[in-house]
Each structure stands twice: as C-alpha cells, then as structure tokens.
Amino acid sequence: MPTLNPPGPRGNWLLGSMLDLYRDSMQYMRDMATYGDITRSRVGPFHVYLLNNPEAIQEFLVTHRDKHTKDPRDAKLLGRFLGLGLLTNEGENHKQQRKLVQPAFHMKRIQAYADVMVAHTSALLDTWRTGSTIDVDHEMTKLTLNIVTKTLFNANVTADEAEAVSRALDELQVDMTKLSTLIVPVPAWLPLAINRRIKANTAVIDRIVWRVINERRAAGTDEGDLLSMLLLSKGEDGAPGMTDQQVRDEVITLFLAGHETTANAMTWTLYLLSQHPAALERLQEELDSVLAGRTPTIADLPQLPWNEMVIKESMRLYPPAWSLGPRIVHTPIPIGGYTIPKNTAVMVSPYTMHHNARYWPDPERFDPERFSADSEKARHKYAYIPFGAGPRVCIGNTFALMEAQLILATVAQRFDWRLDPSQKIALDPQLTLGPKHGMHLRFTKRPVLVAAN
Ligand code: HEM
C-alpha cells in the first residue's frame, strides 16, 4: 500500500529541518539515517528523501534513471564557470557528451598515464626528508593536481598556470556554495562583489584553457593526453564530435572533478594506516615481496591485493564524494513500498550508506578484509558507492583507483609514518570530504631494498 510516508525528523513547525541542513548537512543526513533506510524530512515547503539501502539506491539511480535530474539550480550556478560539461549537462545532451568523453577513459588509454602517476609521486617523495612532519592533505592535493594537469594537457600547461586554475576553481566553489544557500537567488548580472569575483576567476581559467585549445587545434597533433582525445573525438557520422566550446567545458569539468577527490582518498588512507600499524606492515611486506625495490607499474597492481583492499576500505569510511548531488524527481517513483512524488529532492549519501550497520557490521572499524574477493561477492553491489551509480557514475573511477593504488604503493614502499601527536582529527564535509585541520604525519625513510630496475 504505497500511501504511507517514510519516517523522519519533524523539525521546526515552519522551517522543518532547514536550519539543520544548512548548519551541518552531513549531520543532518546522519540524523535522517537513524529513522530507517528510506526517510523523509521537510525543508521549508519541500520534502527531501534520503535513500540508504542498496536496493533503493539501485532502483532510484539505475532502474528509474529517467525519472529525475540533478537540481537545475545547482546546474545553473555551476554552469556559470563550467558551462555545459558532464557535471552540469542533462538528458540526451548528457548521454551524447558522455559517449564522446568515454573513450578518453578506456583502459588502454589510461594505462599510459600510470607512469606519469608514479613519476610524479616519486619526484614528490624525493623532497620528503626523513623525520620531517608533512601535511599530507596539502601535499596530496599538489600531487594529484600535477597528475591531472599532465594527463589532461601533457606539457602545455606550466605548474604555475595549473595552480592558478586550481586556485580560481577553489574560490569559485566557495562562491557557488555561498550563492546556493541564499533563499533569494542573486542574478549573475547584478554588479555585486561576488559576481565580479566569479567573472574574474572564470577569466583566469578561460585565458589558460583557451590558449591550450587554440594551440593544439592549430598544431593538429595527438599528444596522447585527455585533451587530444576530446579534440579528436568523432560523432557517429565521423564528423568532429565536439565544438571547441564543448571541449573547453569538458576540460574544466575534468580538471575540477579529477584531483581533490583523489587527494582526499590518499590523505584518509595515510591517516588510517598511521592508526593501524599492522595493516601498514602487511602492505609493506606485500610491496617488498612483489616489487623487491622496483617502482610499481600498472602490471604489478593485480599482485598487490592488500594495497587495493586498504584503499577501498578507506573510501568506505571516508568517501571523498560523501554525498551525491541532490536529484529532483519529475515523474513519481515507486521505491520500497513508498511513492516519491514529483518535485521532491532525493539524496543518496555514500557516507551514510557506507556506515549503515545493517550492511557493514561494526561500521566504524577499519577492516580491509571487507574487500576480499569473497566478501565483495557476498555483498550487494550498491552497498558500496564511492563513485556513485547509474548513468552519472564517475567517469574517472578506473583512473582514480589506479592512481590511488600507485601513489599508495610508491609512498609505503619508501616510508614509515605516524600521526603527529598534536594533530586533531575532524571531518570537513564540503563538496568533498577533507580533514578539517590538515593531516600532519611524521615520515621516516625505510631501508632501501636493492632495486631490480
Ligand atoms: C577517488 C576519486 C574520485 C571519487 C571518489 C569520485 C566520485 C565521483 C562521484 C560520486 C560522482 C557522481 C556524482 C553524482 O552522481 O552526483 C562522480 C562524477 C564524476 N567524476 Fe569522479 N570521483 C573521483 C575521481 C575522478 C577523476 C580522477 C575524474 C577525472 C579525471 C573524475 C571525473 C568525474 C566526472 C566528469 C563526473 C561527472 C560524470 C557524469 O555526471 O556523467 N572523477 N565522481
């Protein structure tokens, strides 16, 4: 009888849970999850659902994929600097763009990036002195930024330019978050400081990205990077797949989506291993026995299962994309005995799903064995969704997992580490899930094995 409404917090008589949502959106979702696997709250005049079991998530994101879209207000705000890239596109346009961008992420193509990932990690580690305390939050962001810059643009963007683009994107995200929490929308044409800043930051990005696109189009070369793949993409009729404007929008989208998330995954992984020395020791034994001092390559990854299990468990406990973008329902959706009505917002949070004790016994415990082949087989696929699911699943998921595995192997092969005693640990759930106070770890060099390469 799909007429009952799901349980959930009642909130304030007028505003519902609006203040809770704006004050601390992660806590708000955790509170909602205590009412059950499908819950509902009211935010002002609107209803918000949280889906927190694998069946409901699969039905919503996969089976009923065509009955909802991302919130058009978010797409409009982000579109001010991202244009119409994969993150902001919808419907048929999204489907077509996804088809055109996908080949840039085919296994063959991204295998070529593995050496870039290891080389950049090794170069960074060469600067770490034994006994020094390092903020890995900062260092991993720098590293993943360098990697995405090289894999997107090969040698055509300098480190300074990449940092300028990254800084502009950071400021744009802060401004977008401010604008998205205003009750009354601020039109882009109003001559306010925030609008001027958005324009100036977008101009910084455009100057650099357009220069590279124009140079590359003129040269007509395939540099083996993501940009070449996008510029050379072809539609079904063999005609050029994307206009230069579309390439610009996709490039900036990939740059934005492609580094902070992986940096967060690495930061939390290194933190967890500092708290679980036996897991680190097991990892180093695995690395020493498989690599014997060689730097890792992509061909080694299947021989390093513990390395992969540690990363997966880290992304369970601390999913970098801790909440998917809210979806707005436009055709009623039956799920779990309820009907989610039109114009309702629906949330799916990898964080609450990964901490649901019905699917993850003793959920706060770090236990990479949860990702042994047998355990993975026994679990519902959608209980683990660090990369989302359905037609908008992360297009960079294989790239990211490979990057995380190669970085971790390279770091753990060369260093031991422990948490700096003064380091405070707290979550900072912004668009991605970082640590609130940085992550200072003290590194010591491991004895060098005689390398075979
Ligand atoms: C550990 C690292 C990463 C995590 C945890 C992650 C997570 C996610 C998640 C959860 C989504 C879906 C969001 C939603 O449905 O609302 C997503 C989408 C996306 N990700 Fe990632 N991501 C990571 C790395 C990357 C990398 C390395 C790239 C590219 C180089 C990338 C590019 C994208 C793009 C373009 C989308 C939008 C896809 C679409 O809507 O069609 N991500 N990511």
PDB file of C-alpha atoms and ligand atoms in Angstrom, residues 61 70 86-89 94 98 105 148 226 250 253-255 257-259 261-263 265 315 319-321 323-327 350 385-389 391-397 399-401 403-404, ligand 1:
ATOM      1  CA  LEU A  61      19.773   5.620  -9.723  1.00  0.00           C
ATOM      2  CA  LYS A  70      20.128  16.886 -10.836  1.00  0.00           C
ATOM      3  CA  LEU A  86      29.366  16.305 -17.849  1.00  0.00           C
ATOM      4  CA  LEU A  87      28.677  17.576 -14.333  1.00  0.00           C
ATOM      5  CA  THR A  88      26.088  20.131 -15.450  1.00  0.00           C
ATOM      6  CA  ASN A  89      24.549  18.506 -18.539  1.00  0.00           C
ATOM      7  CA  HIS A  94      24.450  14.373 -21.274  1.00  0.00           C
ATOM      8  CA  ARG A  98      29.304  11.010 -22.095  1.00  0.00           C
ATOM      9  CA  PHE A 105      38.983   6.853 -20.104  1.00  0.00           C
ATOM     10  CA  VAL A 148      45.680  15.658 -13.670  1.00  0.00           C
ATOM     11  CA  LEU A 226      42.936  13.672 -22.438  1.00  0.00           C
ATOM     12  CA  GLU A 250      34.639  19.198 -20.511  1.00  0.00           C
ATOM     13  CA  THR A 253      34.970  19.783 -15.601  1.00  0.00           C
ATOM     14  CA  LEU A 254      37.612  17.037 -15.616  1.00  0.00           C
ATOM     15  CA  PHE A 255      40.174  19.329 -14.027  1.00  0.00           C
ATOM     16  CA  ALA A 257      36.402  16.658 -10.670  1.00  0.00           C
ATOM     17  CA  GLY A 258      39.754  14.980 -11.190  1.00  0.00           C
ATOM     18  CA  HIS A 259      42.040  15.887  -8.329  1.00  0.00           C
ATOM     19  CA  THR A 261      38.641  13.698  -4.571  1.00  0.00           C
ATOM     20  CA  THR A 262      41.695  11.505  -5.139  1.00  0.00           C
ATOM     21  CA  ALA A 263      43.771  13.722  -2.837  1.00  0.00           C
ATOM     22  CA  ALA A 265      41.219   9.462  -0.613  1.00  0.00           C
ATOM     23  CA  MET A 315      36.954   5.145   0.724  1.00  0.00           C
ATOM     24  CA  PRO A 319      34.138   8.547   0.841  1.00  0.00           C
ATOM     25  CA  PRO A 320      35.652  11.663  -0.810  1.00  0.00           C
ATOM     26  CA  ALA A 321      32.343  12.420  -2.569  1.00  0.00           C
ATOM     27  CA  SER A 323      27.025  12.927  -0.861  1.00  0.00           C
ATOM     28  CA  LEU A 324      25.858  12.773  -4.478  1.00  0.00           C
ATOM     29  CA  GLY A 325      24.315  15.903  -5.927  1.00  0.00           C
ATOM     30  CA  PRO A 326      20.617  16.070  -4.909  1.00  0.00           C
ATOM     31  CA  ARG A 327      18.195  14.841  -7.563  1.00  0.00           C
ATOM     32  CA  PRO A 350      27.899   7.291   0.117  1.00  0.00           C
ATOM     33  CA  ILE A 385      29.126   3.549  -3.929  1.00  0.00           C
ATOM     34  CA  PRO A 386      32.190   5.814  -3.587  1.00  0.00           C
ATOM     35  CA  PHE A 387      31.879   6.623  -7.307  1.00  0.00           C
ATOM     36  CA  GLY A 388      28.079   6.913  -7.400  1.00  0.00           C
ATOM     37  CA  ALA A 389      25.973   4.700  -9.672  1.00  0.00           C
ATOM     38  CA  PRO A 391      24.297   6.860 -15.882  1.00  0.00           C
ATOM     39  CA  ARG A 392      26.214   9.513 -13.919  1.00  0.00           C
ATOM     40  CA  VAL A 393      28.646   7.139 -12.229  1.00  0.00           C
ATOM     41  CA  CYS A 394      32.113   8.723 -12.015  1.00  0.00           C
ATOM     42  CA  ILE A 395      33.690   8.621 -15.460  1.00  0.00           C
ATOM     43  CA  GLY A 396      37.150   8.744 -13.856  1.00  0.00           C
ATOM     44  CA  ASN A 397      36.644   5.798 -11.473  1.00  0.00           C
ATOM     45  CA  PHE A 399      41.672   6.296 -13.476  1.00  0.00           C
ATOM     46  CA  ALA A 400      41.212   7.298  -9.816  1.00  0.00           C
ATOM     47  CA  LEU A 401      41.522   3.798  -8.394  1.00  0.00           C
ATOM     48  CA  GLU A 403      46.111   6.492  -9.324  1.00  0.00           C
ATOM     49  CA  ALA A 404      45.366   5.820  -5.644  1.00  0.00           C
TER      50      ALA A 404
HETATM   51  C1  HEM B   1      38.776   8.927  -5.541  1.00  0.00           C
HETATM   52  C2  HEM B   1      38.474   9.759  -6.529  1.00  0.00           C
HETATM   53  C3  HEM B   1      37.097  10.066  -7.038  1.00  0.00           C
HETATM   54  C4  HEM B   1      35.886   9.922  -6.422  1.00  0.00           C
HETATM   55  C5  HEM B   1      35.600   9.377  -5.020  1.00  0.00           C
HETATM   56  C6  HEM B   1      34.869  10.379  -7.357  1.00  0.00           C
HETATM   57  C7  HEM B   1      33.495  10.350  -7.106  1.00  0.00           C
HETATM   58  C8  HEM B   1      32.531  10.727  -8.007  1.00  0.00           C
HETATM   59  C9  HEM B   1      31.108  10.588  -7.797  1.00  0.00           C
HETATM   60  C10 HEM B   1      30.441  10.032  -6.533  1.00  0.00           C
HETATM   61  C11 HEM B   1      30.474  11.031  -8.907  1.00  0.00           C
HETATM   62  C12 HEM B   1      28.958  11.051  -9.155  1.00  0.00           C
HETATM   63  C13 HEM B   1      28.321  12.302  -8.600  1.00  0.00           C
HETATM   64  C14 HEM B   1      26.800  12.293  -8.683  1.00  0.00           C
HETATM   65  O1  HEM B   1      26.193  11.310  -9.142  1.00  0.00           O
HETATM   66  O2  HEM B   1      26.184  13.297  -8.247  1.00  0.00           O
HETATM   67  C15 HEM B   1      31.499  11.490  -9.837  1.00  0.00           C
HETATM   68  C16 HEM B   1      31.244  12.035 -11.065  1.00  0.00           C
HETATM   69  C17 HEM B   1      32.222  12.456 -11.926  1.00  0.00           C
HETATM   70  N1  HEM B   1      33.586  12.301 -11.780  1.00  0.00           N
HETATM   71 FE1  HEM B   1      34.545  11.468 -10.195  1.00  0.00          FE
HETATM   72  N2  HEM B   1      35.486  10.808  -8.500  1.00  0.00           N
HETATM   73  C18 HEM B   1      36.837  10.625  -8.357  1.00  0.00           C
HETATM   74  C19 HEM B   1      37.814  10.893  -9.303  1.00  0.00           C
HETATM   75  C20 HEM B   1      37.583  11.417 -10.548  1.00  0.00           C
HETATM   76  C21 HEM B   1      38.596  11.642 -11.561  1.00  0.00           C
HETATM   77  C22 HEM B   1      40.078  11.297 -11.405  1.00  0.00           C
HETATM   78  C23 HEM B   1      37.965  12.210 -12.643  1.00  0.00           C
HETATM   79  C24 HEM B   1      38.511  12.648 -13.964  1.00  0.00           C
HETATM   80  C25 HEM B   1      39.785  12.705 -14.307  1.00  0.00           C
HETATM   81  C26 HEM B   1      36.551  12.334 -12.297  1.00  0.00           C
HETATM   82  C27 HEM B   1      35.583  12.874 -13.121  1.00  0.00           C
HETATM   83  C28 HEM B   1      34.219  12.846 -12.859  1.00  0.00           C
HETATM   84  C29 HEM B   1      33.210  13.398 -13.774  1.00  0.00           C
HETATM   85  C30 HEM B   1      33.462  14.108 -15.098  1.00  0.00           C
HETATM   86  C31 HEM B   1      31.959  13.154 -13.182  1.00  0.00           C
HETATM   87  C32 HEM B   1      30.580  13.502 -13.751  1.00  0.00           C
HETATM   88  C33 HEM B   1      30.056  12.305 -14.510  1.00  0.00           C
HETATM   89  C34 HEM B   1      28.669  12.493 -15.094  1.00  0.00           C
HETATM   90  O3  HEM B   1      27.807  13.123 -14.479  1.00  0.00           O
HETATM   91  O4  HEM B   1      28.454  11.951 -16.209  1.00  0.00           O
HETATM   92  N3  HEM B   1      36.359  11.831 -11.039  1.00  0.00           N
HETATM   93  N4  HEM B   1      32.735  11.269  -9.278  1.00  0.00           N
END
